[in-house]
Short mmCIF file of C-alpha atoms in Angstrom, two decimals:
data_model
loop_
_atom_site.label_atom_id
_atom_site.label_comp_id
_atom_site.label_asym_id
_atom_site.label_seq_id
_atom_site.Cartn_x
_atom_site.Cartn_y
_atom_site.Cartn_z
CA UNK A 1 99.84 82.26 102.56
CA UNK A 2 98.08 81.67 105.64
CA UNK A 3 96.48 78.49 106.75
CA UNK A 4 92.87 78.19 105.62
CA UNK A 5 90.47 78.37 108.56
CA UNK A 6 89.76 74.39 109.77
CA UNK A 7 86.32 74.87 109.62
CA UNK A 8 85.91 75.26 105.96
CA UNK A 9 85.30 71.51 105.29
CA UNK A 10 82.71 71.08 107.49
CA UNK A 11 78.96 72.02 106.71
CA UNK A 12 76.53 74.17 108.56
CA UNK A 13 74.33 71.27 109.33
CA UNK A 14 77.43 69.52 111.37
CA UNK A 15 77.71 69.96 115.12
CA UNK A 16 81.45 71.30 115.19
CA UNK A 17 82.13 69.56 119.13
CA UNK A 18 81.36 66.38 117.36
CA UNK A 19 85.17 66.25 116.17
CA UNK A 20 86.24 67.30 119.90
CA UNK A 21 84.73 64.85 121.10
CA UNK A 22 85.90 61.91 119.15
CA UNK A 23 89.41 59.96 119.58
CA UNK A 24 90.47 61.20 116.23
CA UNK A 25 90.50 65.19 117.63
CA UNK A 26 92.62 63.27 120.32
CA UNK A 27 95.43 62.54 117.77
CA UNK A 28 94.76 65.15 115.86
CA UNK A 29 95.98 67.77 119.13
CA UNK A 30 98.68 64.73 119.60
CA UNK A 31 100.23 65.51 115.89
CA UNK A 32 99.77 69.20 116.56
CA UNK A 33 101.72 68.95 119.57
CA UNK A 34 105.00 67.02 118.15
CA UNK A 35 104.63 68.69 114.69
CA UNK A 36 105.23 71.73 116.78
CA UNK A 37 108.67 71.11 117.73
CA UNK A 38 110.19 70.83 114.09
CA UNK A 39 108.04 73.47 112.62
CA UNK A 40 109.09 76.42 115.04
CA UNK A 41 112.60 75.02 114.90
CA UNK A 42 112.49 75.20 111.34
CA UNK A 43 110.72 78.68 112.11
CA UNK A 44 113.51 79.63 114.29
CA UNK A 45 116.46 78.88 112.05
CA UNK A 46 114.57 80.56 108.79
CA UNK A 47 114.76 84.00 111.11
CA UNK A 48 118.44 83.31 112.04
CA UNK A 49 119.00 82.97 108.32
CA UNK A 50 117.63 86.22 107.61
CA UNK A 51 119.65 88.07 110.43
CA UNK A 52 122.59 86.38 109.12
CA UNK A 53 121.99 87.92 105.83
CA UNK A 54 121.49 91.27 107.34
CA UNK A 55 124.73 91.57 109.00
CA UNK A 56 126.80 89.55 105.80
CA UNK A 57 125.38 92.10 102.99
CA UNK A 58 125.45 95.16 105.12
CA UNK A 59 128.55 94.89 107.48
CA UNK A 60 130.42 92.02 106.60
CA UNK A 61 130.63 92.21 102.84
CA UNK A 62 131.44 96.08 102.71
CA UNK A 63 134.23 96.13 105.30
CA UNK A 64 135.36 92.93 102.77
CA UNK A 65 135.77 95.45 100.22
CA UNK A 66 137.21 97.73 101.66
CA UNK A 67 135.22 100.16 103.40
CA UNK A 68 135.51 100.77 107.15
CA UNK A 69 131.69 101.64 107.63
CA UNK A 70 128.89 100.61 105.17
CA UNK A 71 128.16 103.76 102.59
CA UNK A 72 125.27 105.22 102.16
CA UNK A 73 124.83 104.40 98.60
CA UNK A 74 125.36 100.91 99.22
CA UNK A 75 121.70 99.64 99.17
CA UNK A 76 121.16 101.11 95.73
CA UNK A 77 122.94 98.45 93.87
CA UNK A 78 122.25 95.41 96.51
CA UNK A 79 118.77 95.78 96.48
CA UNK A 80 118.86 96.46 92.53
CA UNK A 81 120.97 92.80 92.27
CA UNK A 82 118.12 91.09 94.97
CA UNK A 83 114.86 92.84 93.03
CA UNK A 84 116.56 91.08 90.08
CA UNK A 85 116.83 87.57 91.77
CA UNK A 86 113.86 87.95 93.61
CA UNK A 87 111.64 88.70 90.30
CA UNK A 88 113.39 85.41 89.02
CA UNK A 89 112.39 83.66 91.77
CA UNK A 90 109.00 84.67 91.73
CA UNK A 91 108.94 83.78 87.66
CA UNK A 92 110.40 80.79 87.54
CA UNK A 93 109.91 78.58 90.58
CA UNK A 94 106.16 77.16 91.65
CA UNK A 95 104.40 79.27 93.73
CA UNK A 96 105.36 82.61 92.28
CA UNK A 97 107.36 83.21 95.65
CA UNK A 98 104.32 83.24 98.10
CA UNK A 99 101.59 85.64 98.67
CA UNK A 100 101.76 89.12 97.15
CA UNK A 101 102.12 91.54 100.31
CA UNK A 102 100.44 94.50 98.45
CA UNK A 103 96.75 92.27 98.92
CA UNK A 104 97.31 92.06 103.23
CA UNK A 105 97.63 89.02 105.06
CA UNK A 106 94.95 86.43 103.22
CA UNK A 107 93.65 83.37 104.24
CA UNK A 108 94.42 81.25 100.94
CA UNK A 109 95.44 77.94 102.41
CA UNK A 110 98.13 76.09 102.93
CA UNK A 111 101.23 75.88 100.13
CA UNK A 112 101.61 73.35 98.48
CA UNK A 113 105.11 70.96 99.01
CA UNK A 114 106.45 71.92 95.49
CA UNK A 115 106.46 75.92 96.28
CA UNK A 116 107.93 76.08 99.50
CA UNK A 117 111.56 76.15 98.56
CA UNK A 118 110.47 79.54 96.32
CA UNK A 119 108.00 80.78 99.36
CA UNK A 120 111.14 80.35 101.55
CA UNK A 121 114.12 81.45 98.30
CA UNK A 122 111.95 84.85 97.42
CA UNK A 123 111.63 85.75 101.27
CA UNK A 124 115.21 85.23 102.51
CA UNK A 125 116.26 87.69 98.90
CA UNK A 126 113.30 90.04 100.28
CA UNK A 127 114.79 90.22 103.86
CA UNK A 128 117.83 89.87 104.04
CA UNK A 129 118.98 92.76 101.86
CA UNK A 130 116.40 95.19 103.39
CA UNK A 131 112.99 95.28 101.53
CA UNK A 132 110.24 97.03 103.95
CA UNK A 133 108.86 93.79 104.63
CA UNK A 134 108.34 91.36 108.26
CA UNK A 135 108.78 87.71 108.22
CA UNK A 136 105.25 86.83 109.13
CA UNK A 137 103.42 85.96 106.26
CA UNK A 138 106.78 83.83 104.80
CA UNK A 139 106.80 82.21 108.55
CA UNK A 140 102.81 81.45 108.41
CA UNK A 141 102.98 80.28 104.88
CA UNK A 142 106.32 77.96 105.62
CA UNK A 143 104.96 76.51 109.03
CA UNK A 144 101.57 75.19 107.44
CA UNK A 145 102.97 73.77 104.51
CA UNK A 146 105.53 72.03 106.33
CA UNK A 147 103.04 70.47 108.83
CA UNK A 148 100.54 69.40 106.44
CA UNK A 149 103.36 67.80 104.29
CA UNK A 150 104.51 66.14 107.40
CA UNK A 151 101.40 65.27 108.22
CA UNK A 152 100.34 63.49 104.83
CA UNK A 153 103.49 61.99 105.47
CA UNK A 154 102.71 60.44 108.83
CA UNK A 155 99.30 59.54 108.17
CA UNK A 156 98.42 59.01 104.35
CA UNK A 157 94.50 59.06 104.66
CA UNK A 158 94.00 62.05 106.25
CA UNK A 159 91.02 63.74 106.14
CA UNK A 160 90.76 67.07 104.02
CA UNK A 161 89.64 68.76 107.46
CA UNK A 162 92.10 67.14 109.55
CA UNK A 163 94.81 68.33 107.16
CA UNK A 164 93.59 72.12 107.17
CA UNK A 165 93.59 71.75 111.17
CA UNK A 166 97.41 71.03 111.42
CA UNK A 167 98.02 73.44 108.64
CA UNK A 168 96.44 76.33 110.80
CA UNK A 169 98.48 74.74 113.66
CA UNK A 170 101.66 74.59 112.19
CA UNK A 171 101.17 78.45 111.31
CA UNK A 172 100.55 79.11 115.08
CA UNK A 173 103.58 77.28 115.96
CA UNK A 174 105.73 79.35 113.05
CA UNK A 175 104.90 82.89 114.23
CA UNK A 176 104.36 81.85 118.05
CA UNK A 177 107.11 84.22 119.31
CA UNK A 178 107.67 86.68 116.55
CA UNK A 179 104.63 89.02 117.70
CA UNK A 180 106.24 88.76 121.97
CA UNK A 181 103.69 86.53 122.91
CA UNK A 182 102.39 83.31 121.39
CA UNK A 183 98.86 84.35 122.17
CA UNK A 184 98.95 88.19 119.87
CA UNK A 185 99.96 85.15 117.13
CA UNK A 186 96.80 83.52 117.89
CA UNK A 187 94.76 86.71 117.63
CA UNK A 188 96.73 87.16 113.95
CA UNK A 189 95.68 83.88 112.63
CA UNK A 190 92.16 84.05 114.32
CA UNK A 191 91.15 86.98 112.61
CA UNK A 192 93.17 86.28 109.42
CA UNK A 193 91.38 83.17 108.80
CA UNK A 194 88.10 84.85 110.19
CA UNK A 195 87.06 82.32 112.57
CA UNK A 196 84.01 82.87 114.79
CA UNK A 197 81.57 80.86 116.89
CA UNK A 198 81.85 77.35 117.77
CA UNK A 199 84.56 76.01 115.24
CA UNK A 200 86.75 78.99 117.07
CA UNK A 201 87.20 76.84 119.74
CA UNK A 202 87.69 73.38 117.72
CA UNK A 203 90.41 75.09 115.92
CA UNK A 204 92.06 77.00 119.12
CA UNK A 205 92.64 74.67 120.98
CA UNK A 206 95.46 72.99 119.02
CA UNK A 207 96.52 76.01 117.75
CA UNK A 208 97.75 77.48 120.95
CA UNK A 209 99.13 74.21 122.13
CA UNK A 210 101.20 74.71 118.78
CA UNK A 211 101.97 77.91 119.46
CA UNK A 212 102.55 77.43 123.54
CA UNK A 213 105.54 75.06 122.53
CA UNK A 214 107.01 76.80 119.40
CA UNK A 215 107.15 79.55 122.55
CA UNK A 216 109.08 77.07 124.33
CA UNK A 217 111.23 76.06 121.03
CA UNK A 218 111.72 79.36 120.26
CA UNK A 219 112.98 79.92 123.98
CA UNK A 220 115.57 77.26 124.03
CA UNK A 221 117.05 77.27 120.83
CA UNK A 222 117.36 81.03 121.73
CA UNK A 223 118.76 80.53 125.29
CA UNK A 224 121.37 78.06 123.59
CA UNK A 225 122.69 79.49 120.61
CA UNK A 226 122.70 82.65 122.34
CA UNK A 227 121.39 84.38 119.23
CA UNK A 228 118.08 85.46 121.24
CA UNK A 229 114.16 84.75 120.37
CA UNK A 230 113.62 87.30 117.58
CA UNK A 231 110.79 88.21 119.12
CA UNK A 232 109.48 91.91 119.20
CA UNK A 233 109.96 94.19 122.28
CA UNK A 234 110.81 97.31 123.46
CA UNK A 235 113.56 98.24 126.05
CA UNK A 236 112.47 101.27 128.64
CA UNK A 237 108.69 102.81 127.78
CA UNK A 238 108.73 106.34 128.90
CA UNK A 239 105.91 106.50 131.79
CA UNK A 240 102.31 106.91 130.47
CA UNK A 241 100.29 109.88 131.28
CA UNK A 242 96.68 108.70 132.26
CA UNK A 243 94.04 109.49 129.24
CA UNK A 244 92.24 113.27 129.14
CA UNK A 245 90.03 114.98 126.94
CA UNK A 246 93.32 116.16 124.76
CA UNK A 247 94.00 112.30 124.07
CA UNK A 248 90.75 111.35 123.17
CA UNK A 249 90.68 114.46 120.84
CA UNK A 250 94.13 113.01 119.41
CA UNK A 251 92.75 109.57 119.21
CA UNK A 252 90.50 110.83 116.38
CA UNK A 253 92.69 112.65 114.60
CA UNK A 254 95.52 109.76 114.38
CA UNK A 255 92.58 107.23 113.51
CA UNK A 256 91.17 109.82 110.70
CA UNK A 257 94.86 110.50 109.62
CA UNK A 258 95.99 106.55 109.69
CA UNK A 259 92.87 105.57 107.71
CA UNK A 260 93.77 107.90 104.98
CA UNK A 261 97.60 107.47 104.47
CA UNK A 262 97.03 103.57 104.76
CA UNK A 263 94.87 103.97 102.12
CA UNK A 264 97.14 105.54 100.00
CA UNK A 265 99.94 103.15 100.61
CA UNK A 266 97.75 100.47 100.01
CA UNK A 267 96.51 101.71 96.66
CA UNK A 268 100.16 102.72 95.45
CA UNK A 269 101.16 99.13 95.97
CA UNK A 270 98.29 97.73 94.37
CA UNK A 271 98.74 100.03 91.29
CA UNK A 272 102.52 99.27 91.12
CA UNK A 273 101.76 95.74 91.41
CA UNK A 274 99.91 95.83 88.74
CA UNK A 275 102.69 97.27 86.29
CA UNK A 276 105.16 94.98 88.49
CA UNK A 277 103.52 91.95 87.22
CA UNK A 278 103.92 93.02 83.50
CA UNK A 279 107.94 92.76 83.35
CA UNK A 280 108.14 91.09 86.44
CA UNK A 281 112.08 90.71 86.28
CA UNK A 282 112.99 94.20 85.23
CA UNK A 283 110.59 95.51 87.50
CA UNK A 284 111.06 93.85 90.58
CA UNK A 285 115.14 95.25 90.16
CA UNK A 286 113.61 98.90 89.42
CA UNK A 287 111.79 98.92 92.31
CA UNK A 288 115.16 97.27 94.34
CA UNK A 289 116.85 100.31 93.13
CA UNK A 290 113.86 102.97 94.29
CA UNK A 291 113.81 101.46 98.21
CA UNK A 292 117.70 101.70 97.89
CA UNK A 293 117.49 105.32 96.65
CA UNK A 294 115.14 106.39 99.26
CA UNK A 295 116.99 105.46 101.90
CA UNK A 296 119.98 106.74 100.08
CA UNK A 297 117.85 110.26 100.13
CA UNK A 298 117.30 109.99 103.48
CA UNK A 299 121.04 108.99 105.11
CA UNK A 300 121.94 111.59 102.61
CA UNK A 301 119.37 114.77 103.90
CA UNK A 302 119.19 113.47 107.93
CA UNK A 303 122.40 112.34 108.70
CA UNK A 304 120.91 109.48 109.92
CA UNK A 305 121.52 105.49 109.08
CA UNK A 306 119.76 104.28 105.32
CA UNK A 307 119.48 101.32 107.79
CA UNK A 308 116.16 103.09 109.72
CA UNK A 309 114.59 103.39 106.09
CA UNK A 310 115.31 99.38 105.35
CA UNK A 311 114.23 96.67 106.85
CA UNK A 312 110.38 95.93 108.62
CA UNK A 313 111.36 98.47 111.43
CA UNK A 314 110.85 95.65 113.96
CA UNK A 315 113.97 96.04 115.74
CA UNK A 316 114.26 99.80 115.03
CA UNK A 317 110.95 100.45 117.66
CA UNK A 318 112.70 100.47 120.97
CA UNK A 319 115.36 102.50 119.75
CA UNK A 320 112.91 105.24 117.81
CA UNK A 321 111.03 105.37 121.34
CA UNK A 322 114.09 105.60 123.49
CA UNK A 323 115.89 108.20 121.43
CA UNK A 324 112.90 110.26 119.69
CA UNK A 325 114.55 112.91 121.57
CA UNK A 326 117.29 112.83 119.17
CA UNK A 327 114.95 113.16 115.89
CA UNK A 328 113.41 116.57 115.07
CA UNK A 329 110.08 116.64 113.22
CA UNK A 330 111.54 117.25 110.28
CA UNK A 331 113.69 114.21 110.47
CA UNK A 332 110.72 112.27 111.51
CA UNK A 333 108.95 113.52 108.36
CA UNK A 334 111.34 112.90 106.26
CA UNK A 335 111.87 109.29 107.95
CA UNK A 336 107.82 108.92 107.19
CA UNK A 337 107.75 109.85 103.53
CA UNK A 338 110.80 107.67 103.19
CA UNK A 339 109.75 104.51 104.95
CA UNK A 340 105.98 104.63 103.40
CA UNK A 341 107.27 104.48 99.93
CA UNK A 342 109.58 102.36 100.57
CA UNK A 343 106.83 100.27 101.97
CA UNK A 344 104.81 100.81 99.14
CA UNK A 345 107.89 99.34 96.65
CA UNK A 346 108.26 96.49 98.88
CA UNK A 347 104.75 95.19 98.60
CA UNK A 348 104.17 95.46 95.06
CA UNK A 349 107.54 92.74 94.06
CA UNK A 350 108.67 91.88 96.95
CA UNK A 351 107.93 88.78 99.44
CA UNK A 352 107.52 89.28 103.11
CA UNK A 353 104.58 90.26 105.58
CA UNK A 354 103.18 94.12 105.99
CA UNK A 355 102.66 93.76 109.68
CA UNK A 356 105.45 95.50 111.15
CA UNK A 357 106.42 98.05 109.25
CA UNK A 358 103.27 99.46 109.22
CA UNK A 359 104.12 99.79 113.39
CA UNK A 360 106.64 101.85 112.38
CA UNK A 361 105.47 104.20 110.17
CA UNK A 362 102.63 104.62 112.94
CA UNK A 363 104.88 104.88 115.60
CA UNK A 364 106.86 107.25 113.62
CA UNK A 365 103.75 109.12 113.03
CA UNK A 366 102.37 109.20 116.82
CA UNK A 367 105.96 110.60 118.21
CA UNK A 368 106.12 113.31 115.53
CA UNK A 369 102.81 114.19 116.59
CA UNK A 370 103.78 114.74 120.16
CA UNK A 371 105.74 117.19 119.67
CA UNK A 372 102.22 119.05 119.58
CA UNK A 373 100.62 119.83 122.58
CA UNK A 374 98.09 117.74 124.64
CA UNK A 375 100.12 114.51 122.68
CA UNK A 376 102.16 112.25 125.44
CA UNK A 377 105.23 110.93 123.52
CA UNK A 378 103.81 106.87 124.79
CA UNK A 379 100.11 107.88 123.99
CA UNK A 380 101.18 108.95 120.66
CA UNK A 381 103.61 106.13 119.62
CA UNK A 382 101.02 103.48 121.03
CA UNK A 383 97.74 105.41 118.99
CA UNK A 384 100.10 105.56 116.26
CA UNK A 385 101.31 101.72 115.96
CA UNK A 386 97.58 100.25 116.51
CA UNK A 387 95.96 102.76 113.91
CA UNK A 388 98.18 102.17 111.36
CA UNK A 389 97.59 98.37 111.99
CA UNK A 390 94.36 98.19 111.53
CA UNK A 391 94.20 100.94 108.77
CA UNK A 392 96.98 98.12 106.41
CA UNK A 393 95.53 94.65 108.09
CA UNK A 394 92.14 95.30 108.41
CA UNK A 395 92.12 93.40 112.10
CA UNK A 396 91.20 95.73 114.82
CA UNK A 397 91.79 93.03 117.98
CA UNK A 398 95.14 92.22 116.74
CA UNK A 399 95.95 96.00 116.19
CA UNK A 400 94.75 96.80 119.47
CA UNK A 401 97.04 94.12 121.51
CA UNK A 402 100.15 94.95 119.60
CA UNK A 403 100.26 98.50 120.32
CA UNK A 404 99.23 97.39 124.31
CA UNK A 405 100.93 94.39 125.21
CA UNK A 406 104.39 95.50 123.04
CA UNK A 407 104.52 99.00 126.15
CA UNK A 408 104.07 96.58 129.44
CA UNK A 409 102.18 97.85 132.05
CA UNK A 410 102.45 101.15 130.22
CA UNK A 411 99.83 99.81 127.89
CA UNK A 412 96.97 99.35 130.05
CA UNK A 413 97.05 102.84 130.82
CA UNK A 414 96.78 103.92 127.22
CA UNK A 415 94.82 101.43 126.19
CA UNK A 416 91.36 103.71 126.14
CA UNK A 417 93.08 106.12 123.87
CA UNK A 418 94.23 103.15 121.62
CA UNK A 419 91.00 101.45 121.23
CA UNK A 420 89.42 104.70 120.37
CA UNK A 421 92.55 104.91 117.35
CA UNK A 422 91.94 101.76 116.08
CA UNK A 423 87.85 101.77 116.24
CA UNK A 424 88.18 105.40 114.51
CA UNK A 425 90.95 104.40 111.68
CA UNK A 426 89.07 101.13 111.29
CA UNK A 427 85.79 102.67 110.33
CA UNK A 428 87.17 105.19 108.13
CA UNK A 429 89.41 102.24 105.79
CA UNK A 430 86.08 100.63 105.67
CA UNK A 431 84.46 103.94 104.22
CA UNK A 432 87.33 104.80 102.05
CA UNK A 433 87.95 101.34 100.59
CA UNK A 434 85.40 100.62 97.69
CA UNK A 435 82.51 97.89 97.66
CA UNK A 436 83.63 94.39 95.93
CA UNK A 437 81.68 94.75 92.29
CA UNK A 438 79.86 92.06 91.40
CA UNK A 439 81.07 90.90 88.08
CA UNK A 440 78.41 87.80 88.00
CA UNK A 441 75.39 90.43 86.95
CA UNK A 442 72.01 89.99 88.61
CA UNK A 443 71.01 86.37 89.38
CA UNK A 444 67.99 84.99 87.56
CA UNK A 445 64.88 84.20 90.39
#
């Protein structure tokens, strides 16, 4: 549940650098800047939580039992048991457990007090036992809400657009090193909350100071715990090959070939939603046991770990680039199908954000694909992570900058063929995704 965009309250007739120019934007960046400091602490232990989980329900508690490696079959029944808590969570608490992944990352304001404990209950069930979810939209809901509570609690009479601008700067702060860089979180929330023109600025500027020292936070607490930043990145990138003719031709096939499947994953969820939200209990646990069974199906065909099937694929990336040697096409395939429903069970019950495993199942896509010829095995996993992006998100600058920045120096050499990707794939999920009907009827003149 993303912040709502600052500028809402204010009305076209206002000059937005009115507000930057008065003491009160002063305090305003002043009370962005400390609220900071808790929120991406807060931010920081909430992803530590969720690794901790990880590593209790599928290392620690197995071996506990008795096993000396974790089975294959064993996310069958764990994720049946967390569909089942997570569907209670979602019924019972306020808040219905946060945004519904399935509908993208939405600008619907900031939670209210009362449903953060089931934002944050619903996502730690959701990740730490594997659903094909990321921790953004959780971390974007949890770090506005907290700031604007804090916030109302510092200063009692603040103003309805004063309380939206520290909700969209707590968010920054939240997410400010998950993405590798606190400014591809900035580009998130930017075009999330679809801010343009002059109130970009207004609301930028203590947004990034927000996000600039959750960086820092983030840093530290990661530097002294020893338990690292959490944030996404990639070991060794294979050496680019500088853009031809072949690429470009390959940048419009992976755009064409994004648009569609995201499309279809994004339609599946939707309709499963739908039927989710009927029995929301029972079904939430039915659709536990599917994501279990599908990585159970594919540990069971590939040899492979269920583990590459589970989880957001955020920390699966480097290792699926280093090692693509070791996957054959039908592996990767199978790894595809596998993760994409997966996916698509994930988002119609479960809490978390769709952001990164979508980069996988592109990535996936792109190095499968260069196994063809005229594909480089960076081009393609690059092409592959930004089209899928923007094919599930909807955001093409974000989409772009992930698949870029995320390779190094690498990136700027495939950028070209990347940008052509994400233009393509984003043009085509515009085509293929059907016109808002206007229930209201014609308007009387």
């Amino acid at each position: 549940m993303p912040a709502t965009p600052p500028g809402k309250p204010f009305t076209a007739s206002e000059d937005p650098y009115e507000l930057v120019r008065t003491r009160r934007y002063a305090g305003l960046l002043v009370m962005a800047a400390l609220l900071g400091v808790p929120v991406s602490a807060v931010a920081f232990g909430f992803l530590a939580l969720v690794s901790e989980l990880q590593s209790l329900t599928y290392t620690e508690l197995p071996r506990a039992m008795g096993f000396e490696e974790t089975p294959s079959w064993w996310p069958v029944p764990l994720l049946g048991a967390a569909g089942l808590l997570v569907g209670l969570t979602v019924r019972r608490l306020p808040g219905r457990g946060g945004h519904r992944p399935a509908e993208g990352l939405v600008s619907t304001g900031a939670p209210a007090p009362a449903d953060l404990p089931g934002i944050a209950l619903a996502a730690l069930l959701s990740l730490g036992v594997g659903a094909v979810l990321g921790p953004e939209a959780p971390l974007i809901a949890l770090g506005g809400g907290l700031a604007v509570w804090a916030a109302g609690r510092v200063k009692r009479d603040l103003a309805p657009e004063g309380r939206a601008l520290v909700g969209a700067s707590g968010s920054f702060a939240a997410v400010s090193a998950l993405l590798g860089s606190p400014l591809l979180g900035a580009f998130l929330l930017m075009e999330v909350s679809g801010l343009a023109g002059p109130m970009l600025g207004v609301v930028l500027v203590p947004g990034l100071l927000s996000a600039g020292i959750g960086a820092l936070i983030f840093t530290g607490l990661g530097s002294w715990t020893g338990l690292g930043t959490y944030s996404l990145s990639l070991g060794e990138v294979p050496p680019a090959a500088a853009p031809g003719f072949a690429g470009f031709g390959w940048a419009l096939v992976l755009g064409v070939a994004a648009a569609f499947a995201g499309a279809g994953i994004r339609r599946l969820s939707l309709a499963l939603q739908e039927r989710v939200e009927r029995r929301t209990v029972v079904a939430t646990a039915v659709m536990g046991l599917v994501i279990g069974g599908l990585a159970l199906v594919y540990a069971e065909t590939s040899g492979k770990a269920a583990s590459e099937v589970l989880y957001s694929g955020e920390h699966d990336l480097g290792h699926l680039l280093s090692a693509s040697a070791e996957y054959s096409v039908g592996a990767l395939v199978l790894l595809i199908v596998c993760k994409s429903l997966a996916y698509c069970a994930s988002l119609s019950c479960f809490r978390g954000g769709p952001v990164f495993p979508a980069m996988f199942v592109g990535a996936a896509a792109g190095i499968a694909l260069s196994h063809l010829p005229g594909l480089h095995l960076t081009a393609g996993f690059a092409m592959g992570i930004g089209a899928m992006c923007v094919a599930m998100l909807r955001l093409p600058m974000t989409s772009v900058l992930l698949a870029t920045l995320l390779l190094g120096k690498e990136g700027l050499t495939v950028m070209p063929l990347v940008i052509v990707a994400v233009v393509v794939a984003y043009v085509v999920t515009l085509r293929l995704t059907p016109a808002p009907v206007d229930r209201a009827g014609p308007k009387a003149v």
